Amino acid sequence: MAGTQNIGESSDNPVAVNVVAMVDVIFCLCIFFMCSFHFKQIEGKIDSHLPKDRGLDNTPVSNIVKDEIRVILRWDPGSNTTLRKVKGHEYAGSDEELVAAICGMRDNYEQEGKTDWPLTIDAEREVPWEQVIHVMDLCKQNRIERIEFGAPEREIERIPPPT
């Protein structure tokens, strides 16, 4: 009667293995290795801070800063380029011209003893973020740390004054 035994009977596997404990150990090892991996950071960090001296708060602002360097970024759909200029100056054709205009205004403020001024980036929606970040990088390279973002002045001018 050698051929009467079925596959899977106790005579085929004389050692009893606790499968639940093995699955539990393998699951714990998977969790351990998943937690121990250090994933590569894909995106960089941009230091940006919201202004604390203005906004929706109803308390009056004690120190209003009126001196600023405003970098205006506009998108030209005809040439698919970003037009860049410092407020009060002509459009800059290169990075060097833009930096020269920014540094010139910074030097004027320093000569007048003004130290509390921001550089405000005024960019339209259509301007690629790559261009905005490039202007931020140029400012950081030239030791300008206080960088803010402002709403485009054209949109501000269209809003009627409150009555």
CSV table of C-alpha atoms in Angstrom, one decimal:
chain,number,residue,atom,x,y,z
A,1,MET,CA,0.0,0.0,0.0
A,2,ALA,CA,2.8,2.3,-0.8
A,3,GLY,CA,0.7,4.6,-3.1
A,4,THR,CA,-2.2,5.3,-0.8
A,5,GLN,CA,-0.9,8.3,1.1
A,6,ASN,CA,-2.0,11.8,0.0
A,7,ILE,CA,0.2,14.8,-0.5
A,8,GLY,CA,0.3,17.0,2.6
A,9,GLU,CA,-0.2,14.3,5.2
A,10,SER,CA,1.9,14.4,8.3
A,11,SER,CA,4.3,11.7,7.0
A,12,ASP,CA,5.6,14.1,4.3
A,13,ASN,CA,6.6,16.9,6.8
A,14,PRO,CA,7.5,15.4,10.1
A,15,VAL,CA,8.7,18.9,11.5
A,16,ALA,CA,5.8,21.2,12.6
A,17,VAL,CA,6.5,24.8,11.6
A,18,ASN,CA,4.6,27.7,13.1
A,19,VAL,CA,3.9,29.8,10.0
A,20,VAL,CA,2.2,32.7,11.9
A,21,ALA,CA,5.4,33.4,13.9
A,22,MET,CA,7.5,33.4,10.7
A,23,VAL,CA,5.2,35.8,8.9
A,24,ASP,CA,5.3,38.1,12.0
A,25,VAL,CA,9.1,38.1,12.0
A,26,ILE,CA,9.3,38.8,8.3
A,27,PHE,CA,6.8,41.6,8.6
A,28,CYS,CA,8.8,43.2,11.5
A,29,LEU,CA,12.0,42.9,9.4
A,30,CYS,CA,10.2,44.6,6.5
A,31,ILE,CA,9.1,47.5,8.7
A,32,PHE,CA,12.6,47.8,10.2
A,33,PHE,CA,14.3,48.1,6.8
A,34,MET,CA,11.7,50.5,5.4
A,35,CYS,CA,12.2,52.8,8.4
A,36,SER,CA,16.0,52.6,8.2
A,37,PHE,CA,16.3,53.8,4.6
A,38,HIS,CA,17.3,57.4,4.1
A,39,PHE,CA,15.4,58.6,1.1
A,40,LYS,CA,17.1,61.2,-1.2
A,41,GLN,CA,15.6,64.6,-0.9
A,42,ILE,CA,14.3,65.7,-4.3
A,43,GLU,CA,13.4,69.3,-3.7
A,44,GLY,CA,15.5,72.0,-2.1
A,45,LYS,CA,14.6,74.2,0.8
A,46,ILE,CA,13.7,77.9,0.2
A,47,ASP,CA,13.8,80.2,3.2
A,48,SER,CA,10.8,82.3,3.0
A,49,HIS,CA,9.0,84.2,5.8
A,50,LEU,CA,5.6,85.9,5.9
A,51,PRO,CA,5.8,89.5,7.0
A,52,LYS,CA,4.7,89.9,10.6
A,53,ASP,CA,4.2,93.7,10.5
A,54,ARG,CA,1.2,93.6,8.1
A,55,GLY,CA,-1.6,91.5,7.0
A,56,LEU,CA,-5.1,90.8,8.3
A,57,ASP,CA,-4.4,91.8,11.9
A,58,ASN,CA,-6.5,94.8,13.0
A,59,THR,CA,-3.8,96.3,15.2
A,60,PRO,CA,-2.0,99.3,13.8
A,61,VAL,CA,1.4,98.9,12.4
A,62,SER,CA,4.0,100.9,14.4
A,63,ASN,CA,6.8,100.9,11.8
A,64,ILE,CA,5.7,101.1,8.1
A,65,VAL,CA,8.5,100.4,5.7
A,66,LYS,CA,8.1,102.6,2.6
A,67,ASP,CA,11.6,102.2,1.2
A,68,GLU,CA,12.0,99.0,-0.8
A,69,ILE,CA,13.7,97.7,-3.9
A,70,ARG,CA,11.0,96.3,-6.1
A,71,VAL,CA,12.0,93.8,-8.8
A,72,ILE,CA,9.2,93.5,-11.4
A,73,LEU,CA,8.9,90.3,-13.4
A,74,ARG,CA,6.5,90.3,-16.4
A,75,TRP,CA,5.9,87.5,-18.9
A,76,ASP,CA,6.1,88.5,-22.6
A,77,PRO,CA,4.0,85.9,-24.5
A,78,GLY,CA,5.3,87.2,-27.9
A,79,SER,CA,8.9,86.3,-27.2
A,80,ASN,CA,8.3,83.7,-24.5
A,81,THR,CA,10.7,85.4,-22.1
A,82,THR,CA,10.5,87.1,-18.7
A,83,LEU,CA,11.0,90.9,-18.7
A,84,ARG,CA,12.9,91.9,-15.6
A,85,LYS,CA,13.4,95.4,-14.2
A,86,VAL,CA,13.9,97.2,-11.0
A,87,LYS,CA,11.2,99.8,-10.3
A,88,GLY,CA,12.4,103.2,-11.5
A,89,HIS,CA,14.9,101.7,-13.9
A,90,GLU,CA,14.8,100.4,-17.5
A,91,TYR,CA,14.2,96.7,-18.3
A,92,ALA,CA,17.4,94.7,-17.7
A,93,GLY,CA,18.7,92.7,-20.7
A,94,SER,CA,21.0,90.5,-18.6
A,95,ASP,CA,21.7,89.3,-15.1
A,96,GLU,CA,24.5,91.8,-14.7
A,97,GLU,CA,22.3,94.8,-15.5
A,98,LEU,CA,19.6,93.6,-13.1
A,99,VAL,CA,22.2,93.1,-10.3
A,100,ALA,CA,23.8,96.5,-11.0
A,101,ALA,CA,20.4,98.2,-10.6
A,102,ILE,CA,19.6,96.3,-7.4
A,103,CYS,CA,23.1,96.9,-5.9
A,104,GLY,CA,22.9,100.6,-6.9
A,105,MET,CA,19.7,101.1,-5.0
A,106,ARG,CA,21.1,99.1,-2.0
A,107,ASP,CA,24.2,101.3,-2.0
A,108,ASN,CA,22.0,104.4,-2.1
A,109,TYR,CA,20.0,103.2,0.9
A,110,GLU,CA,23.2,102.4,2.8
A,111,GLN,CA,24.6,105.8,2.1
A,112,GLU,CA,21.4,107.4,3.5
A,113,GLY,CA,21.6,105.3,6.6
A,114,LYS,CA,18.5,103.2,5.8
A,115,THR,CA,19.0,99.6,6.9
A,116,ASP,CA,15.4,98.4,7.2
A,117,TRP,CA,14.2,97.9,3.6
A,118,PRO,CA,13.0,94.7,1.8
A,119,LEU,CA,13.6,93.5,-1.7
A,120,THR,CA,10.1,92.8,-3.0
A,121,ILE,CA,9.7,90.4,-5.9
A,122,ASP,CA,6.6,91.5,-7.9
A,123,ALA,CA,5.9,88.6,-10.4
A,124,GLU,CA,2.9,88.0,-12.6
A,125,ARG,CA,1.3,84.5,-12.5
A,126,GLU,CA,2.6,83.7,-16.0
A,127,VAL,CA,6.2,84.1,-14.9
A,128,PRO,CA,7.9,80.7,-14.5
A,129,TRP,CA,9.0,79.9,-10.9
A,130,GLU,CA,12.4,79.1,-12.3
A,131,GLN,CA,12.8,82.8,-13.1
A,132,VAL,CA,11.6,83.9,-9.7
A,133,ILE,CA,14.1,81.5,-8.0
A,134,HIS,CA,16.9,82.8,-10.2
A,135,VAL,CA,16.3,86.4,-9.1
A,136,MET,CA,16.3,85.1,-5.4
A,137,ASP,CA,19.6,83.4,-6.1
A,138,LEU,CA,21.1,86.6,-7.6
A,139,CYS,CA,20.0,88.5,-4.5
A,140,LYS,CA,21.4,85.9,-2.1
A,141,GLN,CA,24.8,86.0,-4.0
A,142,ASN,CA,24.9,89.8,-3.4
A,143,ARG,CA,24.2,89.6,0.3
A,144,ILE,CA,20.5,90.7,0.2
A,145,GLU,CA,18.8,88.6,2.8
A,146,ARG,CA,15.4,90.2,3.3
A,147,ILE,CA,13.4,89.1,0.3
A,148,GLU,CA,9.6,89.4,0.2
A,149,PHE,CA,6.9,88.7,-2.4
A,150,GLY,CA,4.4,91.3,-3.4
A,151,ALA,CA,1.3,91.4,-5.4
A,152,PRO,CA,1.6,92.9,-8.8
A,153,GLU,CA,1.0,96.6,-8.7
A,154,ARG,CA,-1.2,96.5,-11.8
A,155,GLU,CA,-3.7,94.3,-9.8
A,156,ILE,CA,-3.5,96.6,-6.8
A,157,GLU,CA,-4.3,99.6,-9.0
A,158,ARG,CA,-7.4,98.0,-10.4
A,159,ILE,CA,-9.0,97.4,-7.0
A,160,PRO,CA,-11.3,100.3,-6.1
A,161,PRO,CA,-10.6,102.0,-2.7
A,162,PRO,CA,-12.8,100.9,0.2
A,163,THR,CA,-15.8,103.2,0.8
